[in-house]
Structure formats: C-alpha cells, structure tokens
Tab-separated table of C-alpha atoms and ligand atoms in Angstrom:
chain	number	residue	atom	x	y	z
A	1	UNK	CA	20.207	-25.326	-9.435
A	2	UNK	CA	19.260	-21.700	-8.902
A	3	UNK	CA	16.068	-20.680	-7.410
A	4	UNK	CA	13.605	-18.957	-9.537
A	5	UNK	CA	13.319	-15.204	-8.306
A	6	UNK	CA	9.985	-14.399	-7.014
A	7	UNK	CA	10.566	-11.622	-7.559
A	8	UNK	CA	12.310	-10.594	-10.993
A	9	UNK	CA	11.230	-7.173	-11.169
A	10	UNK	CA	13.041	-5.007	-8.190
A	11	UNK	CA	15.245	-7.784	-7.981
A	12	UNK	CA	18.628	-6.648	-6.882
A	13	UNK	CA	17.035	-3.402	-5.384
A	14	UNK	CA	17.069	-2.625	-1.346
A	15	UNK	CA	13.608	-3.394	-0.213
A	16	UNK	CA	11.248	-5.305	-2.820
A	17	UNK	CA	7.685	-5.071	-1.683
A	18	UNK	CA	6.200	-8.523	-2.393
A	19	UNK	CA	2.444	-8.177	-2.886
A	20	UNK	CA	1.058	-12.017	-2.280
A	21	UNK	CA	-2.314	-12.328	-2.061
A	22	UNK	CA	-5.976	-11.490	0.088
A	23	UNK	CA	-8.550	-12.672	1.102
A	24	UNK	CA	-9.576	-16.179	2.067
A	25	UNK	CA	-7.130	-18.512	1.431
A	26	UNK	CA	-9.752	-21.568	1.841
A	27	UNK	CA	-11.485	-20.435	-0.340
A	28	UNK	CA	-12.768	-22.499	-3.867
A	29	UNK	CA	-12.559	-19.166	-6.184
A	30	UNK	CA	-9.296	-17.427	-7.367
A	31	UNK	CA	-8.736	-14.168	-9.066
A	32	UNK	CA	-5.721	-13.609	-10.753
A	33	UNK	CA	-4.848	-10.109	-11.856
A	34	UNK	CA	-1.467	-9.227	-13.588
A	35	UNK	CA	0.646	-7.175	-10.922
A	36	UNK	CA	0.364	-4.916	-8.161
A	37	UNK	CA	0.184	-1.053	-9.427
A	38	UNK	CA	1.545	2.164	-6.885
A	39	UNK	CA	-1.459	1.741	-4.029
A	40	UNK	CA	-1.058	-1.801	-3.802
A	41	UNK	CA	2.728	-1.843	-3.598
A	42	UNK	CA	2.608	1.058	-0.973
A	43	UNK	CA	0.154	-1.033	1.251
A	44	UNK	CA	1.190	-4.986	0.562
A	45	UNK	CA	-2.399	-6.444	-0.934
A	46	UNK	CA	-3.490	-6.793	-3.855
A	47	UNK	CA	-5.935	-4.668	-5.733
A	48	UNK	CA	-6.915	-1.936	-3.172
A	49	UNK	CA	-6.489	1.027	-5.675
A	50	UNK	CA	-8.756	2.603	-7.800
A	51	UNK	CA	-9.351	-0.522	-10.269
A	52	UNK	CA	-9.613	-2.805	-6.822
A	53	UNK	CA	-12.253	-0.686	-5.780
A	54	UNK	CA	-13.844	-1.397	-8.826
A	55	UNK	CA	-13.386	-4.725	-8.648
A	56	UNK	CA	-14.950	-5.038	-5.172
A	57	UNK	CA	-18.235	-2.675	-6.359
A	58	UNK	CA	-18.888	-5.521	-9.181
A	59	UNK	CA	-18.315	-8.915	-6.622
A	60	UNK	CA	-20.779	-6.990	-3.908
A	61	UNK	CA	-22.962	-6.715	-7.132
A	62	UNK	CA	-22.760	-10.015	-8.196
A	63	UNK	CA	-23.659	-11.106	-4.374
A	64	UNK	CA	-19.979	-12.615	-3.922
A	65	UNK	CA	-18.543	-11.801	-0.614
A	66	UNK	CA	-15.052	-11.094	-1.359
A	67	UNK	CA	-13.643	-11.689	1.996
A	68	UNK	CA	-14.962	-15.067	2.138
A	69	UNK	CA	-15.717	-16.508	-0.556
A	70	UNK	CA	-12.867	-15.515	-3.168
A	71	UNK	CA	-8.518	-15.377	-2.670
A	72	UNK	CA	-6.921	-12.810	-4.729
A	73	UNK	CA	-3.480	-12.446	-6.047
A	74	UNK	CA	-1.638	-11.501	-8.993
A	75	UNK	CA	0.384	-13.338	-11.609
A	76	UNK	CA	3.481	-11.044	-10.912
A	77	UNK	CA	3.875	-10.212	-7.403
A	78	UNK	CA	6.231	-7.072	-7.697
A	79	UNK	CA	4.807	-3.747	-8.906
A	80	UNK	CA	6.400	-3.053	-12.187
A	81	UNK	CA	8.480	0.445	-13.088
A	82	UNK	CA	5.445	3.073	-13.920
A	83	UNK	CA	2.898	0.226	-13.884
A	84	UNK	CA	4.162	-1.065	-17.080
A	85	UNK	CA	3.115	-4.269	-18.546
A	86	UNK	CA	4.995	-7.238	-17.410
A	87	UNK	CA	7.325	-8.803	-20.092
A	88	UNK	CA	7.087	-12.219	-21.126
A	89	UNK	CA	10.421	-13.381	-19.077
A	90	UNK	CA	8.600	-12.017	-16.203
A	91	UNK	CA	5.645	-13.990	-16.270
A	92	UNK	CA	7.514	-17.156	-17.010
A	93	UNK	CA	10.317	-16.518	-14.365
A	94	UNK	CA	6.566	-16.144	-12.027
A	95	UNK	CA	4.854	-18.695	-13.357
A	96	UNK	CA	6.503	-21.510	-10.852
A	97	UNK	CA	5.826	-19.394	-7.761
A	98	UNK	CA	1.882	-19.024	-9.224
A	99	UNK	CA	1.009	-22.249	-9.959
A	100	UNK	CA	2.781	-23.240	-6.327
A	101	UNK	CA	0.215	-20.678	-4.864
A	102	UNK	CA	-2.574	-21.990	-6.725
A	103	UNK	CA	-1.494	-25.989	-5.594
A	104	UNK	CA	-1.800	-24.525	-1.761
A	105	UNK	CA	-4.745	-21.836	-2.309
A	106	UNK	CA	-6.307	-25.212	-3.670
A	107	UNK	CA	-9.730	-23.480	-5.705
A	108	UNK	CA	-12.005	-25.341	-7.737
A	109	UNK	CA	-12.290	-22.278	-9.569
A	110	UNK	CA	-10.122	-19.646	-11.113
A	111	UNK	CA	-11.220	-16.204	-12.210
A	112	UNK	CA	-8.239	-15.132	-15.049
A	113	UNK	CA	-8.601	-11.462	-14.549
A	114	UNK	CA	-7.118	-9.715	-18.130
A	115	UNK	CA	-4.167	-10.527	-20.450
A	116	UNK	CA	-1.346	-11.364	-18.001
A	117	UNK	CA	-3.388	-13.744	-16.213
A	118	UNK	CA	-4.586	-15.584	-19.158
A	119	UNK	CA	-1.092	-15.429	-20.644
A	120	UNK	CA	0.496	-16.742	-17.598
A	121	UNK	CA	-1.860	-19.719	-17.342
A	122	UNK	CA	-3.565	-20.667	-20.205
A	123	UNK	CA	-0.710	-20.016	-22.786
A	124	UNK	CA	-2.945	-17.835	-24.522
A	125	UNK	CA	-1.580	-14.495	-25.931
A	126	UNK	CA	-4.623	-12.480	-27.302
A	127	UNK	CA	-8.607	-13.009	-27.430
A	128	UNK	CA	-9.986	-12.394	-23.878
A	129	UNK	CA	-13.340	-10.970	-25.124
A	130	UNK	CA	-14.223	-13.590	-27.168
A	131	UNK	CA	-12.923	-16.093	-24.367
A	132	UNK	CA	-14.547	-14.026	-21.462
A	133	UNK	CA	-17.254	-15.854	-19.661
A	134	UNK	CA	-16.466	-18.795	-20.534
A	135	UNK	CA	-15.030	-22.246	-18.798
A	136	UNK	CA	-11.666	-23.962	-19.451
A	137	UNK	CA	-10.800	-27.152	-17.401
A	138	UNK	CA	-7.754	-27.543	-16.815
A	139	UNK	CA	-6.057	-30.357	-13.747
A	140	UNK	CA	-9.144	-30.414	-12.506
A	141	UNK	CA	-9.791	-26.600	-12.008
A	142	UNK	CA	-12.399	-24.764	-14.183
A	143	UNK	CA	-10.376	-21.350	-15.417
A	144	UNK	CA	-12.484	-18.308	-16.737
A	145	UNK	CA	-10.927	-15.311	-18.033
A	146	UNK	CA	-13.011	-12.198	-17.419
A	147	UNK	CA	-11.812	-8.406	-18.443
A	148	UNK	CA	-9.257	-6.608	-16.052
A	149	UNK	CA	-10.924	-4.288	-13.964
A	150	UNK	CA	-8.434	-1.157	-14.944
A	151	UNK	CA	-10.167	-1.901	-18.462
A	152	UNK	CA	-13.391	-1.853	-17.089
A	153	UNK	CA	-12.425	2.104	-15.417
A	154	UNK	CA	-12.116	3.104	-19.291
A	155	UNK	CA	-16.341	2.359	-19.446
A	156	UNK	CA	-18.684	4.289	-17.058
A	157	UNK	CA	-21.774	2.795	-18.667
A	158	UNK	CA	-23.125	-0.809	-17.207
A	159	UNK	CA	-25.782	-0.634	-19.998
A	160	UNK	CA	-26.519	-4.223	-21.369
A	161	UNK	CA	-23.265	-5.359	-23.512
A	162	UNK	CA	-21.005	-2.786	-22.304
A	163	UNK	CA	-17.481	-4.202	-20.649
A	164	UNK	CA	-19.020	-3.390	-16.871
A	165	UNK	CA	-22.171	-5.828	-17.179
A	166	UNK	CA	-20.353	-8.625	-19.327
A	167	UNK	CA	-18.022	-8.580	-16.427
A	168	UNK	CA	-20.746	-8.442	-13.406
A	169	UNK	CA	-22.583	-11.247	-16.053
A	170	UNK	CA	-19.427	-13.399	-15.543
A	171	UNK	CA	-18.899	-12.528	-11.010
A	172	UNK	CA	-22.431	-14.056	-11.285
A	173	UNK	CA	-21.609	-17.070	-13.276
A	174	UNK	CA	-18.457	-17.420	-10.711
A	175	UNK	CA	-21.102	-16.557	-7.874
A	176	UNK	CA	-23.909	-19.337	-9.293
A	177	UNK	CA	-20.803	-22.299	-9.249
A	178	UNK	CA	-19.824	-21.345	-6.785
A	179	UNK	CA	-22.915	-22.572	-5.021
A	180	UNK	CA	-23.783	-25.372	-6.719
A	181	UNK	CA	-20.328	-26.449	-4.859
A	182	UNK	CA	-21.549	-25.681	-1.497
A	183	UNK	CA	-24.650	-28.040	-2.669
A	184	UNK	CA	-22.336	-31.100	-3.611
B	201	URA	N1	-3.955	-4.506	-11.102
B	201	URA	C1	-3.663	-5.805	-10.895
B	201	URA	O1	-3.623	-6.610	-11.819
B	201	URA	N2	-3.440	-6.183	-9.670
B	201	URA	C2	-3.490	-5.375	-8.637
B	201	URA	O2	-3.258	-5.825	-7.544
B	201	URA	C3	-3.815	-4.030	-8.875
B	201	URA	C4	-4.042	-3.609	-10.108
C-alpha cells in the first residue's frame, strides 16, 4: 500500500517546506487553520504573518496565552501556489496525517479556524457563521468552528456583532472551558 503524501501540494518539487504545528503540544486546545500562506512557509510555523498576528492580538484579548495554553497547526501543511484555496483531494489526501496529529496533540478541545478546517473535519462544506461559536462533540473532543482570521483582516471594526468581536466572543468561550478543565 502506498503512503499517503503529507505533503500533496509541492510534492515532487526539490525542497517542500512542511509547516507542522506551534505552540504547546500538551496542550487541551487546538486551532486548526487551512494552510500555511508565503510568511509562514518562509519561516516553518504556522500563522506568523499578517492574519497570525491577528490571531495572536484576539487570544491575548480573550486572556488565552497562546504559548501555553493552545497548539496550532493547519489542515494542509504545505503552502499552496499563490495562497490559493486547497482543493478537495488535498484535504482528503491530509486528512490521515491531521487526525494522526490530533490523536498525539491529544486536546479536549478543537478550535476549527474557517472553511478548510471545518471541511476537513466535520464534513461540512458551507455555513461557518451560523455554526461559529458553537460546540460539536465528536470522539470525545468538543470541535468549534470560529471565522479564519484572514477574514477577520477584511473588518477593522470590533463594534458589537461585527466578525472581530463574534470571534474574540468565541477565544473567550474556548478561554472559559478551558478552565473549567483545569477545575475537574
Ligand atoms: N492561514 C492559515 O490558515 N494558516 C496559516 O498558518 C497562515 C495563514
């Protein structure tokens, strides 16, 4: 039987950078984003570009301390040509090589950052805002899809209801589980 490429993206070309994960890889929350983009291929780790930063603003905001408390990693773990979207082949042919990272990562909770993510895990093809915020449990993990932080860049506002606070709403949900866990 053949391996599944972890790669199926620059597969075949010289020197694929593989972008796996950061963070704390004990930790009880995931994020999942869709792939690296130019910034994180160039450097190895996931979201550190300009939507990363982003990211990082909201967890400090919603009082979660990224390099503790959460592991984050992509669904594809190749940057794709020009950033485009990753086809459906390529999240199944990485689908195996997620949910193996997810078995070792081990988190009680996952945080299904955008499409891809909630594509790649869930099955589900469209609908994040109406699905945003809330719990799914699935083998034993609780899975919440929350809006892709290079969405999130298209809003400036973090007025009540705009894209920026539902998101920081749903860090703090993450945040609040997260310590009823360290309670139990
Ligand atoms: N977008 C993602 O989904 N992941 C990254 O690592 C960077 C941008």
């Amino acid at each position: 039987m053949t391996k599944p490429a972890l790669n199926p993206i620059n597969l075949g070309e010289q020197s694929p950078q593989l972008v796996v994960g950061r963070g704390n890889p004990n930790a009880r929350l995931m994020l999942i984003g869709e792939a690296p983009g130019a910034e994180e291929d160039a450097r190895g780790v996931p979201f550190v570009g300009r939507s990363g930063q982003l990211l990082s603003e909201l967890m400090v905001e919603a009082g979660l301390d990224e390099q503790n408390e959460v592991y984050i990693c992509n669904v594809i773990k190749c940057r794709p040509p020009n950033n485009r979207k990753p086809t459906a082949k390529e999240i199944d042919i990485s689908r195996p090589w997620l949910r193996q990272q997810i078995d070792l990562i081990d988190p009680t909770l996952v945080l299904l950052s955008g499409a891809t993510a909630l594509q790649a895990l869930l099955g589900v093809r469209s609908g994040i805002s109406k699905m945003r915020g809330q719990w799914q449990s699935h083998d034993g993990r609780d899975f919440m899809p929350v809006f892709h932080p290079s969405y999130l860049l298209r809003f400036r506002s973090r007025e009540a209801g705009t894209p920026q606070d539902l998101t920081l709403q749903d860090l703090r949900e993450a945040k609040r589980r997260l310590q009823l866990l360290e309670l139990n």
